[in-house]
Amino acid sequence: MIHRRWPTPDEFKAFKQEVTALRKNFPLDVCEKINQEKDAHPMEKLIEGLTLVGIKRGRYTTGTPKYLEGVKELVAWTPLLCSAAVSGKTPGIPGEYRTYGQILAAEMGLGQDEARFLDQFAVIHADHGGGNLSTFIAKAAGSGYVDLWFTIAAGMIGLYGERHGKANQNSLAQLLEFQERIKKEGISVDDLVKETFDKGAAMFGFGHAVLRQEDPRAKIFYNLADQLMPDSDLYQLAKELRVKWPKFVNEVANPTREKEGKSLIQNPYPNVDQLSGAVLWELGFRDPRTFTVLFALGRMPCIGAQVYHEAEERVPIYRPSYPYGGGINPLPDGDALKALMP
């Protein structure tokens, strides 16, 4: 994304060597600082770490920032900072080139299959446009020419929010609740589907603001889960919902809503969040709060590349349209206005 093209084999080899060298300069004391507060949310640790790195760099406060240098550091240091936020430990600096997944897996005591999954997880969650909240916030901050690490911290504050980066946690929580009720109450998946609709509750991990079919990223997750955890009860439940919720919506829910004059559910199919949290859970990530950091793992360098390109292209400072809707209450006058005067 930095150069907007695939590298040649020689370029890729040189880039890996550059990344390995840059990692030796990573400020490990930042990891020690962010993990001093043991109960802090992993995303709070990540945001604090990004800010501390920006303070340490302490440059590019005037003129056009040298974002290319910052993006290369971001590519090199992202897995180290994310690993510290997830594991609560200061990571080791690898002496040879390691992928994001390999670095994180080593800190978490996971194997090579899990490392490959984490690499694929990062790619699947890499930024895919400028309209989502975290990317927009970061690019808006970058348009003011602030150091790259502060722009990424701004974007991650947006990702941390309840409505942006928590979708797969909600999906996992619902799957675990369903699993518990099936075991304790003997309730069927069909009944859980109907009950969810009758309550007007959300079936988390289904639907998409743009897509009107199953999210292709969800299909990738199903293929990965087939390889990593084919016998997982949680995965089997997710697979069953993958079939039964869309079927119920198309055959029962939407006809019912149409009769009631309500809008139809446009996309009842799984999105990327339906299974991603469950796979992480089964891999041993038992603190769902870390899921957002893993989301950020793939997203941060890609956002950094966009900030760099927009600075190079001299994109004007962001100024969203903000049309005036007219006054709701009249302005005070006469005695009311005098009462407000000092």
CSV table of C-alpha atoms in Angstrom, one decimal:
chain,number,residue,atom,x,y,z
A,1,MET,CA,0.0,0.0,0.0
A,2,ILE,CA,2.9,2.4,0.5
A,3,HIS,CA,3.9,2.1,-3.2
A,4,ARG,CA,0.5,1.2,-4.5
A,5,ARG,CA,1.8,-1.9,-6.4
A,6,TRP,CA,3.1,-5.4,-5.7
A,7,PRO,CA,6.9,-5.5,-5.0
A,8,THR,CA,9.4,-7.4,-7.0
A,9,PRO,CA,11.1,-10.3,-5.2
A,10,ASP,CA,14.2,-8.2,-4.7
A,11,GLU,CA,12.2,-5.3,-3.4
A,12,PHE,CA,10.4,-7.5,-1.0
A,13,LYS,CA,13.6,-9.0,0.3
A,14,ALA,CA,15.1,-5.5,0.8
A,15,PHE,CA,11.9,-4.4,2.5
A,16,LYS,CA,12.0,-7.3,5.0
A,17,GLN,CA,15.6,-6.5,5.8
A,18,GLU,CA,14.6,-2.8,6.4
A,19,VAL,CA,11.7,-3.8,8.7
A,20,THR,CA,14.0,-6.2,10.7
A,21,ALA,CA,16.5,-3.4,11.1
A,22,LEU,CA,13.9,-0.8,12.2
A,23,ARG,CA,12.5,-3.2,14.8
A,24,LYS,CA,15.9,-3.0,16.6
A,25,ASN,CA,15.1,0.7,17.3
A,26,PHE,CA,11.7,0.0,18.8
A,27,PRO,CA,11.4,1.8,22.2
A,28,LEU,CA,10.7,-1.1,24.5
A,29,ASP,CA,10.2,1.2,27.5
A,30,VAL,CA,6.9,2.2,26.0
A,31,CYS,CA,5.7,-1.4,26.5
A,32,GLU,CA,6.8,-1.3,30.1
A,33,LYS,CA,4.9,2.0,30.7
A,34,ILE,CA,1.6,0.9,29.0
A,35,ASN,CA,1.5,-2.3,31.1
A,36,GLN,CA,2.0,-0.6,34.4
A,37,GLU,CA,-1.8,-0.4,34.9
A,38,LYS,CA,-2.7,-4.0,34.9
A,39,ASP,CA,-6.4,-3.5,34.7
A,40,ALA,CA,-6.3,-1.0,31.7
A,41,HIS,CA,-8.3,-2.0,28.6
A,42,PRO,CA,-5.9,-3.4,25.9
A,43,MET,CA,-7.1,-0.7,23.5
A,44,GLU,CA,-6.3,2.0,26.1
A,45,LYS,CA,-2.8,0.5,26.3
A,46,LEU,CA,-2.4,0.6,22.5
A,47,ILE,CA,-3.6,4.2,22.3
A,48,GLU,CA,-1.3,5.2,25.1
A,49,GLY,CA,1.6,3.4,23.4
A,50,LEU,CA,1.0,5.1,20.1
A,51,THR,CA,0.9,8.5,21.8
A,52,LEU,CA,4.1,7.8,23.8
A,53,VAL,CA,5.9,6.8,20.6
A,54,GLY,CA,4.7,10.0,19.0
A,55,ILE,CA,6.1,12.0,21.9
A,56,LYS,CA,9.4,10.2,21.8
A,57,ARG,CA,9.8,10.9,18.1
A,58,GLY,CA,9.1,14.6,18.9
A,59,ARG,CA,9.6,15.9,15.4
A,60,TYR,CA,7.8,17.1,12.3
A,61,THR,CA,5.8,19.8,14.2
A,62,THR,CA,6.2,22.3,11.4
A,63,GLY,CA,5.8,21.9,7.6
A,64,THR,CA,4.8,18.8,5.8
A,65,PRO,CA,5.5,15.7,8.0
A,66,LYS,CA,7.9,13.1,6.7
A,67,TYR,CA,5.2,10.5,6.7
A,68,LEU,CA,7.0,7.9,4.6
A,69,GLU,CA,9.6,7.4,7.3
A,70,GLY,CA,6.8,7.2,9.9
A,71,VAL,CA,4.9,4.6,7.8
A,72,LYS,CA,7.9,2.4,7.6
A,73,GLU,CA,8.3,2.6,11.4
A,74,LEU,CA,4.6,1.9,11.8
A,75,VAL,CA,4.9,-1.3,9.6
A,76,ALA,CA,7.9,-2.5,11.6
A,77,TRP,CA,6.7,-1.6,15.1
A,78,THR,CA,2.9,-2.3,15.0
A,79,PRO,CA,3.1,-6.0,15.9
A,80,LEU,CA,5.4,-5.3,18.8
A,81,LEU,CA,3.1,-2.6,20.3
A,82,CYS,CA,0.0,-4.7,19.7
A,83,SER,CA,1.7,-7.8,21.2
A,84,ALA,CA,2.5,-5.8,24.4
A,85,ALA,CA,-1.1,-4.5,24.6
A,86,VAL,CA,-2.5,-8.0,24.2
A,87,SER,CA,-0.1,-10.1,26.2
A,88,GLY,CA,0.7,-7.6,29.0
A,89,LYS,CA,4.4,-8.3,28.5
A,90,THR,CA,7.3,-6.5,26.9
A,91,PRO,CA,8.0,-8.4,23.6
A,92,GLY,CA,11.3,-9.7,22.5
A,93,ILE,CA,12.8,-8.1,19.4
A,94,PRO,CA,13.3,-10.8,16.7
A,95,GLY,CA,16.8,-11.0,15.3
A,96,GLU,CA,15.4,-12.2,11.9
A,97,TYR,CA,12.4,-11.1,9.9
A,98,ARG,CA,9.1,-12.3,11.4
A,99,THR,CA,5.5,-11.7,10.3
A,100,TYR,CA,2.9,-10.1,12.4
A,101,GLY,CA,1.4,-13.4,13.2
A,102,GLN,CA,4.7,-15.0,14.1
A,103,ILE,CA,5.6,-12.2,16.6
A,104,LEU,CA,2.2,-12.3,18.3
A,105,ALA,CA,2.0,-16.1,18.4
A,106,ALA,CA,5.5,-16.3,19.9
A,107,GLU,CA,4.4,-14.0,22.8
A,108,MET,CA,1.2,-15.9,23.3
A,109,GLY,CA,2.8,-19.4,23.2
A,110,LEU,CA,1.0,-20.4,20.0
A,111,GLY,CA,2.2,-22.5,17.1
A,112,GLN,CA,2.8,-21.9,13.4
A,113,ASP,CA,-0.7,-22.8,12.3
A,114,GLU,CA,-2.1,-20.2,14.7
A,115,ALA,CA,0.6,-17.7,13.6
A,116,ARG,CA,-0.5,-18.1,10.0
A,117,PHE,CA,-4.1,-17.6,11.0
A,118,LEU,CA,-3.2,-14.3,12.8
A,119,ASP,CA,-1.4,-13.1,9.6
A,120,GLN,CA,-4.6,-13.9,7.6
A,121,PHE,CA,-6.7,-12.2,10.4
A,122,ALA,CA,-4.6,-9.1,10.0
A,123,VAL,CA,-5.0,-9.0,6.2
A,124,ILE,CA,-8.7,-9.6,6.4
A,125,HIS,CA,-9.1,-6.7,8.8
A,126,ALA,CA,-6.8,-4.4,7.0
A,127,ASP,CA,-8.3,-1.0,6.1
A,128,HIS,CA,-10.5,-1.1,3.0
A,129,GLY,CA,-11.4,2.5,2.4
A,130,GLY,CA,-11.5,6.0,4.0
A,131,GLY,CA,-15.2,6.1,5.0
A,132,ASN,CA,-15.1,4.0,8.1
A,133,LEU,CA,-14.8,5.9,11.4
A,134,SER,CA,-11.3,5.0,12.5
A,135,THR,CA,-9.7,5.6,9.1
A,136,PHE,CA,-11.7,8.9,8.6
A,137,ILE,CA,-10.6,10.2,12.0
A,138,ALA,CA,-6.9,9.3,11.4
A,139,LYS,CA,-6.9,10.9,7.9
A,140,ALA,CA,-8.7,14.0,9.2
A,141,ALA,CA,-6.0,14.4,11.9
A,142,GLY,CA,-3.3,13.7,9.4
A,143,SER,CA,-4.7,16.5,7.1
A,144,GLY,CA,-3.6,18.9,9.8
A,145,TYR,CA,0.0,17.7,9.5
A,146,VAL,CA,0.5,16.1,12.9
A,147,ASP,CA,3.0,13.3,13.5
A,148,LEU,CA,1.8,10.0,12.1
A,149,TRP,CA,1.8,8.2,15.4
A,150,PHE,CA,-0.7,10.8,16.8
A,151,THR,CA,-2.9,10.4,13.7
A,152,ILE,CA,-3.0,6.6,14.2
A,153,ALA,CA,-3.8,7.2,17.9
A,154,ALA,CA,-6.7,9.4,16.9
A,155,GLY,CA,-8.0,6.7,14.6
A,156,MET,CA,-7.7,4.0,17.3
A,157,ILE,CA,-9.7,6.1,19.7
A,158,GLY,CA,-12.5,5.8,17.1
A,159,LEU,CA,-12.0,2.1,16.8
A,160,TYR,CA,-12.1,1.6,20.5
A,161,GLY,CA,-15.7,2.9,20.6
A,162,GLU,CA,-18.6,0.7,21.4
A,163,ARG,CA,-20.2,1.1,18.0
A,164,HIS,CA,-17.1,0.5,15.8
A,165,GLY,CA,-14.6,-2.1,17.0
A,166,LYS,CA,-16.6,-4.3,19.2
A,167,ALA,CA,-18.8,-6.2,16.7
A,168,ASN,CA,-17.0,-9.6,16.9
A,169,GLN,CA,-17.1,-9.4,20.7
A,170,ASN,CA,-20.9,-9.0,20.6
A,171,SER,CA,-21.1,-11.9,18.2
A,172,LEU,CA,-19.0,-14.1,20.4
A,173,ALA,CA,-21.0,-13.2,23.5
A,174,GLN,CA,-24.2,-14.2,21.8
A,175,LEU,CA,-22.7,-17.5,20.5
A,176,LEU,CA,-21.5,-18.3,24.1
A,177,GLU,CA,-25.0,-17.4,25.5
A,178,PHE,CA,-26.7,-19.6,22.9
A,179,GLN,CA,-24.3,-22.5,23.6
A,180,GLU,CA,-25.0,-22.3,27.3
A,181,ARG,CA,-28.7,-22.3,26.8
A,182,ILE,CA,-28.6,-25.2,24.5
A,183,LYS,CA,-26.7,-27.2,27.1
A,184,LYS,CA,-28.8,-26.1,30.1
A,185,GLU,CA,-32.2,-25.8,28.6
A,186,GLY,CA,-32.1,-28.1,25.7
A,187,ILE,CA,-33.4,-25.3,23.5
A,188,SER,CA,-32.9,-25.8,19.7
A,189,VAL,CA,-31.1,-23.4,17.4
A,190,ASP,CA,-34.3,-23.0,15.5
A,191,ASP,CA,-36.1,-21.8,18.6
A,192,LEU,CA,-33.2,-19.4,19.4
A,193,VAL,CA,-33.5,-17.9,16.0
A,194,LYS,CA,-37.2,-17.4,16.3
A,195,GLU,CA,-36.9,-16.0,19.8
A,196,THR,CA,-34.3,-13.5,18.7
A,197,PHE,CA,-36.6,-12.3,16.0
A,198,ASP,CA,-39.6,-12.2,18.2
A,199,LYS,CA,-37.8,-10.1,20.8
A,200,GLY,CA,-36.7,-7.6,18.1
A,201,ALA,CA,-33.1,-8.3,19.2
A,202,ALA,CA,-30.1,-8.3,16.9
A,203,MET,CA,-28.5,-11.4,15.5
A,204,PHE,CA,-24.9,-10.2,15.8
A,205,GLY,CA,-22.5,-10.9,13.0
A,206,PHE,CA,-25.1,-10.8,10.3
A,207,GLY,CA,-25.8,-8.1,7.8
A,208,HIS,CA,-23.7,-5.4,6.2
A,209,ALA,CA,-24.1,-1.7,5.4
A,210,VAL,CA,-23.0,-2.2,1.8
A,211,LEU,CA,-23.0,-5.9,0.9
A,212,ARG,CA,-26.2,-7.8,0.0
A,213,GLN,CA,-24.7,-11.2,0.1
A,214,GLU,CA,-22.4,-13.2,2.4
A,215,ASP,CA,-19.3,-11.2,3.3
A,216,PRO,CA,-16.4,-12.8,1.3
A,217,ARG,CA,-14.2,-12.3,4.4
A,218,ALA,CA,-16.7,-14.5,6.4
A,219,LYS,CA,-16.2,-17.3,3.8
A,220,ILE,CA,-12.5,-17.1,4.4
A,221,PHE,CA,-13.0,-17.4,8.2
A,222,TYR,CA,-15.2,-20.5,7.7
A,223,ASN,CA,-12.4,-22.1,5.6
A,224,LEU,CA,-9.8,-21.3,8.2
A,225,ALA,CA,-12.0,-22.6,11.0
A,226,ASP,CA,-12.5,-25.8,9.1
A,227,GLN,CA,-8.8,-26.3,9.2
A,228,LEU,CA,-8.1,-25.1,12.7
A,229,MET,CA,-11.0,-26.3,14.8
A,230,PRO,CA,-13.4,-28.6,12.8
A,231,ASP,CA,-14.6,-30.3,16.0
A,232,SER,CA,-15.3,-27.1,18.0
A,233,ASP,CA,-18.9,-27.0,19.4
A,234,LEU,CA,-18.8,-23.2,19.2
A,235,TYR,CA,-17.8,-23.4,15.5
A,236,GLN,CA,-20.5,-25.9,14.8
A,237,LEU,CA,-23.1,-23.6,16.3
A,238,ALA,CA,-21.8,-20.7,14.2
A,239,LYS,CA,-22.1,-22.9,11.1
A,240,GLU,CA,-25.6,-23.8,11.9
A,241,LEU,CA,-26.6,-20.1,12.4
A,242,ARG,CA,-24.9,-19.4,9.1
A,243,VAL,CA,-27.6,-21.4,7.4
A,244,LYS,CA,-30.6,-21.0,9.7
A,245,TRP,CA,-30.7,-17.3,10.3
A,246,PRO,CA,-30.8,-16.3,6.5
A,247,LYS,CA,-33.3,-19.0,5.9
A,248,PHE,CA,-35.6,-17.8,8.7
A,249,VAL,CA,-35.3,-14.2,7.6
A,250,ASN,CA,-36.1,-14.9,4.0
A,251,GLU,CA,-39.0,-17.4,4.7
A,252,VAL,CA,-40.5,-16.0,7.9
A,253,ALA,CA,-39.1,-12.7,9.2
A,254,ASN,CA,-39.3,-10.6,6.0
A,255,PRO,CA,-42.8,-11.9,4.9
A,256,THR,CA,-44.0,-11.0,8.4
A,257,ARG,CA,-42.4,-7.5,8.3
A,258,GLU,CA,-43.9,-6.9,4.9
A,259,LYS,CA,-47.4,-7.7,6.2
A,260,GLU,CA,-46.8,-5.3,9.1
A,261,GLY,CA,-45.6,-2.5,6.7
A,262,LYS,CA,-42.1,-2.6,8.1
A,263,SER,CA,-38.8,-2.4,6.1
A,264,LEU,CA,-37.3,-5.7,5.1
A,265,ILE,CA,-34.0,-7.0,6.4
A,266,GLN,CA,-31.8,-6.4,3.3
A,267,ASN,CA,-28.9,-8.6,4.2
A,268,PRO,CA,-29.4,-11.6,6.5
A,269,TYR,CA,-26.0,-13.2,5.7
A,270,PRO,CA,-22.9,-13.5,7.8
A,271,ASN,CA,-20.3,-10.7,7.9
A,272,VAL,CA,-16.7,-10.8,8.9
A,273,ASP,CA,-17.6,-10.5,12.6
A,274,GLN,CA,-19.8,-13.5,12.8
A,275,LEU,CA,-17.0,-16.0,13.3
A,276,SER,CA,-13.8,-14.0,13.9
A,277,GLY,CA,-14.3,-13.7,17.6
A,278,ALA,CA,-15.2,-17.3,18.0
A,279,VAL,CA,-12.1,-18.4,16.2
A,280,LEU,CA,-9.9,-16.2,18.4
A,281,TRP,CA,-11.7,-17.5,21.5
A,282,GLU,CA,-11.0,-21.1,20.5
A,283,LEU,CA,-7.4,-20.3,19.8
A,284,GLY,CA,-7.0,-19.2,23.4
A,285,PHE,CA,-7.6,-15.5,23.4
A,286,ARG,CA,-10.0,-15.6,26.4
A,287,ASP,CA,-10.1,-11.9,27.0
A,288,PRO,CA,-12.4,-10.6,24.3
A,289,ARG,CA,-11.2,-7.0,24.9
A,290,THR,CA,-8.0,-7.9,23.1
A,291,PHE,CA,-10.0,-8.6,19.9
A,292,THR,CA,-10.1,-4.9,19.0
A,293,VAL,CA,-6.3,-4.7,19.3
A,294,LEU,CA,-6.1,-7.6,16.8
A,295,PHE,CA,-8.4,-5.7,14.6
A,296,ALA,CA,-6.0,-2.7,14.8
A,297,LEU,CA,-3.0,-5.0,14.0
A,298,GLY,CA,-3.9,-5.1,10.3
A,299,ARG,CA,-5.6,-1.7,10.1
A,300,MET,CA,-3.0,0.7,11.5
A,301,PRO,CA,-0.2,0.3,8.8
A,302,CYS,CA,-2.8,0.6,6.0
A,303,ILE,CA,-4.3,3.8,7.5
A,304,GLY,CA,-0.7,5.1,7.8
A,305,ALA,CA,-0.2,4.5,4.1
A,306,GLN,CA,-3.3,6.5,3.2
A,307,VAL,CA,-2.2,9.4,5.5
A,308,TYR,CA,1.1,9.4,3.7
A,309,HIS,CA,-0.4,9.4,0.2
A,310,GLU,CA,-2.8,12.2,1.1
A,311,ALA,CA,0.0,14.3,2.4
A,312,GLU,CA,2.1,13.7,-0.7
A,313,GLU,CA,-0.9,14.7,-2.9
A,314,ARG,CA,-1.5,17.8,-0.8
A,315,VAL,CA,-5.0,16.9,0.0
A,316,PRO,CA,-6.6,20.0,1.7
A,317,ILE,CA,-7.3,19.9,5.4
A,318,TYR,CA,-10.5,18.0,6.1
A,319,ARG,CA,-13.6,20.1,6.4
A,320,PRO,CA,-16.8,18.0,6.4
A,321,SER,CA,-20.0,19.5,5.1
A,322,TYR,CA,-22.0,20.9,8.0
A,323,PRO,CA,-25.2,22.5,6.7
A,324,TYR,CA,-27.1,24.7,9.1
A,325,GLY,CA,-30.5,23.3,9.8
A,326,GLY,CA,-32.1,26.5,11.1
A,327,GLY,CA,-32.7,27.7,14.6
A,328,ILE,CA,-35.0,25.6,16.9
A,329,ASN,CA,-35.4,28.2,19.6
A,330,PRO,CA,-35.5,32.0,18.9
A,331,LEU,CA,-32.5,34.1,20.2
A,332,PRO,CA,-33.2,36.0,23.4
A,333,ASP,CA,-34.0,39.7,23.1
A,334,GLY,CA,-35.2,42.5,25.3
A,335,ASP,CA,-35.2,41.8,29.0
A,336,ALA,CA,-34.2,38.1,28.4
A,337,LEU,CA,-31.1,39.3,26.6
A,338,LYS,CA,-30.2,41.9,29.2
A,339,ALA,CA,-30.4,39.1,31.9
A,340,LEU,CA,-27.6,37.3,30.1
A,341,MET,CA,-25.3,40.3,29.8
A,342,PRO,CA,-22.5,40.7,32.5
